[in-house]
CSV table of C-alpha atoms in Angstrom, one decimal:
chain,number,residue,atom,x,y,z
A,355,MET,CA,18.4,56.0,-77.4
A,356,ASP,CA,16.8,53.5,-75.0
A,357,ILE,CA,17.0,50.0,-76.4
A,358,ASN,CA,14.8,47.1,-75.2
A,359,TYR,CA,17.4,44.3,-75.1
A,360,LYS,CA,14.9,41.8,-74.0
A,361,GLN,CA,12.8,42.3,-77.1
A,362,CYS,CA,15.9,42.4,-79.2
A,363,ALA,CA,16.9,39.0,-77.8
A,364,ILE,CA,13.5,37.5,-78.4
A,365,ASN,CA,13.5,38.7,-82.0
A,366,CYS,CA,17.0,37.3,-82.4
A,367,VAL,CA,16.6,33.8,-80.9
A,368,GLY,CA,12.8,33.3,-80.6
A,369,GLY,CA,12.4,31.4,-83.9
A,370,ASP,CA,14.6,28.7,-85.2
A,371,THR,CA,17.1,29.0,-82.4
A,372,LEU,CA,14.5,28.4,-79.8
A,373,LYS,CA,13.0,25.4,-81.8
A,374,GLN,CA,16.5,23.9,-81.9
A,375,TYR,CA,17.1,24.3,-78.2
A,376,LYS,CA,13.7,22.8,-77.4
A,377,LYS,CA,14.5,19.8,-79.7
A,378,GLN,CA,17.8,19.3,-78.0
A,379,PHE,CA,16.2,19.6,-74.5
A,380,ASP,CA,13.6,17.0,-75.4
A,381,GLU,CA,16.3,14.7,-76.8
A,382,CYS,CA,17.9,15.0,-73.4
A,383,ASN,CA,14.6,14.0,-71.6
A,384,GLN,CA,14.4,17.6,-70.4
A,385,ASP,CA,17.4,17.1,-68.2
A,386,PHE,CA,19.4,20.3,-68.0
A,387,ASP,CA,22.6,18.6,-66.9
A,388,LEU,CA,22.4,16.2,-69.8
A,389,LEU,CA,21.8,19.1,-72.2
A,390,PHE,CA,24.9,20.9,-70.9
A,391,SER,CA,27.1,17.8,-71.0
A,392,ARG,CA,26.0,17.1,-74.6
A,393,ASP,CA,28.6,17.8,-77.3
A,394,THR,CA,27.0,20.3,-79.7
A,395,GLY,CA,29.6,19.8,-82.4
A,396,ASP,CA,29.6,23.6,-82.8
A,397,LYS,CA,33.1,25.1,-82.5
A,398,ASP,CA,31.5,28.6,-82.1
A,399,PHE,CA,29.5,27.7,-79.0
A,400,TYR,CA,30.0,25.8,-75.7
A,401,ARG,CA,28.1,24.8,-72.6
A,402,ARG,CA,29.7,23.6,-69.4
A,403,ILE,CA,28.4,22.3,-66.0
A,404,ILE,CA,30.0,24.1,-63.1
A,405,GLU,CA,27.8,22.7,-60.3
A,406,PRO,CA,25.3,20.0,-61.4
A,407,GLY,CA,21.7,21.1,-61.0
A,408,HIS,CA,22.7,24.6,-60.1
A,409,ILE,CA,25.4,26.5,-62.0
A,410,TYR,CA,26.3,26.4,-65.6
A,411,GLU,CA,28.4,28.3,-68.1
A,412,THR,CA,27.8,29.0,-71.8
A,413,GLY,CA,29.6,31.1,-74.3
A,414,TYR,CA,31.3,31.8,-77.6
A,415,PRO,CA,35.0,32.0,-78.4
A,416,ARG,CA,34.3,35.1,-80.5
A,417,CYS,CA,31.5,37.8,-80.7
A,418,ILE,CA,28.6,36.3,-82.7
A,419,CYS,CA,26.4,39.4,-82.5
A,420,TRP,CA,25.1,40.4,-85.9
A,421,GLN,CA,25.1,44.1,-84.9
A,422,ASN,CA,28.4,45.3,-86.4
A,423,ASP,CA,29.4,48.0,-84.1
A,424,ASP,CA,31.6,48.0,-81.0
A,425,SER,CA,28.9,49.0,-78.5
A,426,LYS,CA,29.6,47.2,-75.3
A,427,ASP,CA,26.0,47.5,-74.1
A,428,LYS,CA,24.9,45.2,-77.0
A,429,CYS,CA,26.3,42.3,-74.9
A,430,GLU,CA,23.1,42.8,-72.8
A,431,CYS,CA,21.2,41.5,-75.8
A,432,SER,CA,23.3,38.2,-75.6
A,433,ARG,CA,22.6,37.9,-71.9
A,434,GLN,CA,18.9,38.5,-72.4
A,435,ALA,CA,18.9,35.9,-75.2
A,436,ILE,CA,20.3,33.3,-72.9
A,437,ILE,CA,17.7,34.2,-70.2
A,438,TYR,CA,15.0,33.9,-72.8
A,439,LEU,CA,16.1,30.6,-74.3
A,440,TYR,CA,16.6,28.7,-71.0
A,441,SER,CA,13.6,30.2,-69.3
A,442,GLN,CA,11.5,28.8,-72.2
A,443,LEU,CA,13.0,25.4,-71.5
A,444,LEU,CA,12.5,25.7,-67.7
A,445,PRO,CA,9.5,28.1,-67.3
A,446,ASN,CA,8.9,27.3,-63.6
A,447,SER,CA,12.5,27.7,-62.5
A,448,GLU,CA,14.3,30.6,-61.0
A,449,LEU,CA,17.0,31.4,-63.4
A,450,THR,CA,19.7,34.2,-63.5
A,451,VAL,CA,22.3,34.9,-66.0
A,452,GLU,CA,25.5,36.8,-65.3
A,453,THR,CA,27.9,38.2,-67.8
A,454,ILE,CA,31.4,37.0,-66.9
A,455,GLN,CA,33.2,38.5,-69.9
A,456,THR,CA,32.6,39.5,-73.5
A,457,VAL,CA,34.9,40.2,-76.4
A,458,ARG,CA,33.4,43.7,-76.8
A,459,MET,CA,34.3,44.4,-73.1
A,460,GLY,CA,37.9,43.3,-73.7
A,461,GLY,CA,37.6,39.6,-72.8
A,462,GLU,CA,39.1,36.7,-74.8
A,463,SER,CA,35.7,35.2,-75.3
A,464,CYS,CA,32.0,35.8,-74.4
A,465,ARG,CA,31.1,33.9,-71.2
A,466,PHE,CA,27.9,33.8,-69.2
A,467,ARG,CA,27.1,32.0,-65.9
A,468,ILE,CA,23.6,30.6,-65.5
A,469,THR,CA,22.3,29.9,-62.0
A,470,LEU,CA,19.2,27.8,-61.4
A,471,GLY,CA,17.5,28.4,-58.0
A,472,LYS,CA,19.1,30.3,-55.2
């Protein structure tokens, strides 16, 4: 079965989650570094600056996917969700997201690297 993970991701985070991210981004004066340095108060989510203005990391200490199976390819939906959310905040920026590790792939947590620009 061919699954469109981009559409799955949009369906998952395109509503309230996107509104929350846009609100936080606006509260940070649309400064990506400030957004990533901000404490979310959420123990199930983190953001970290690796190289200001260029490389960031985000992730979860456990799998938060609502799809209750062990399929490793579902992690692509999470990667696509991150691409979607941050590309909505920075629509004119070149943005790539790399999966570092996921719980379903045997990692201790789910970690993704976001790179802005080249």
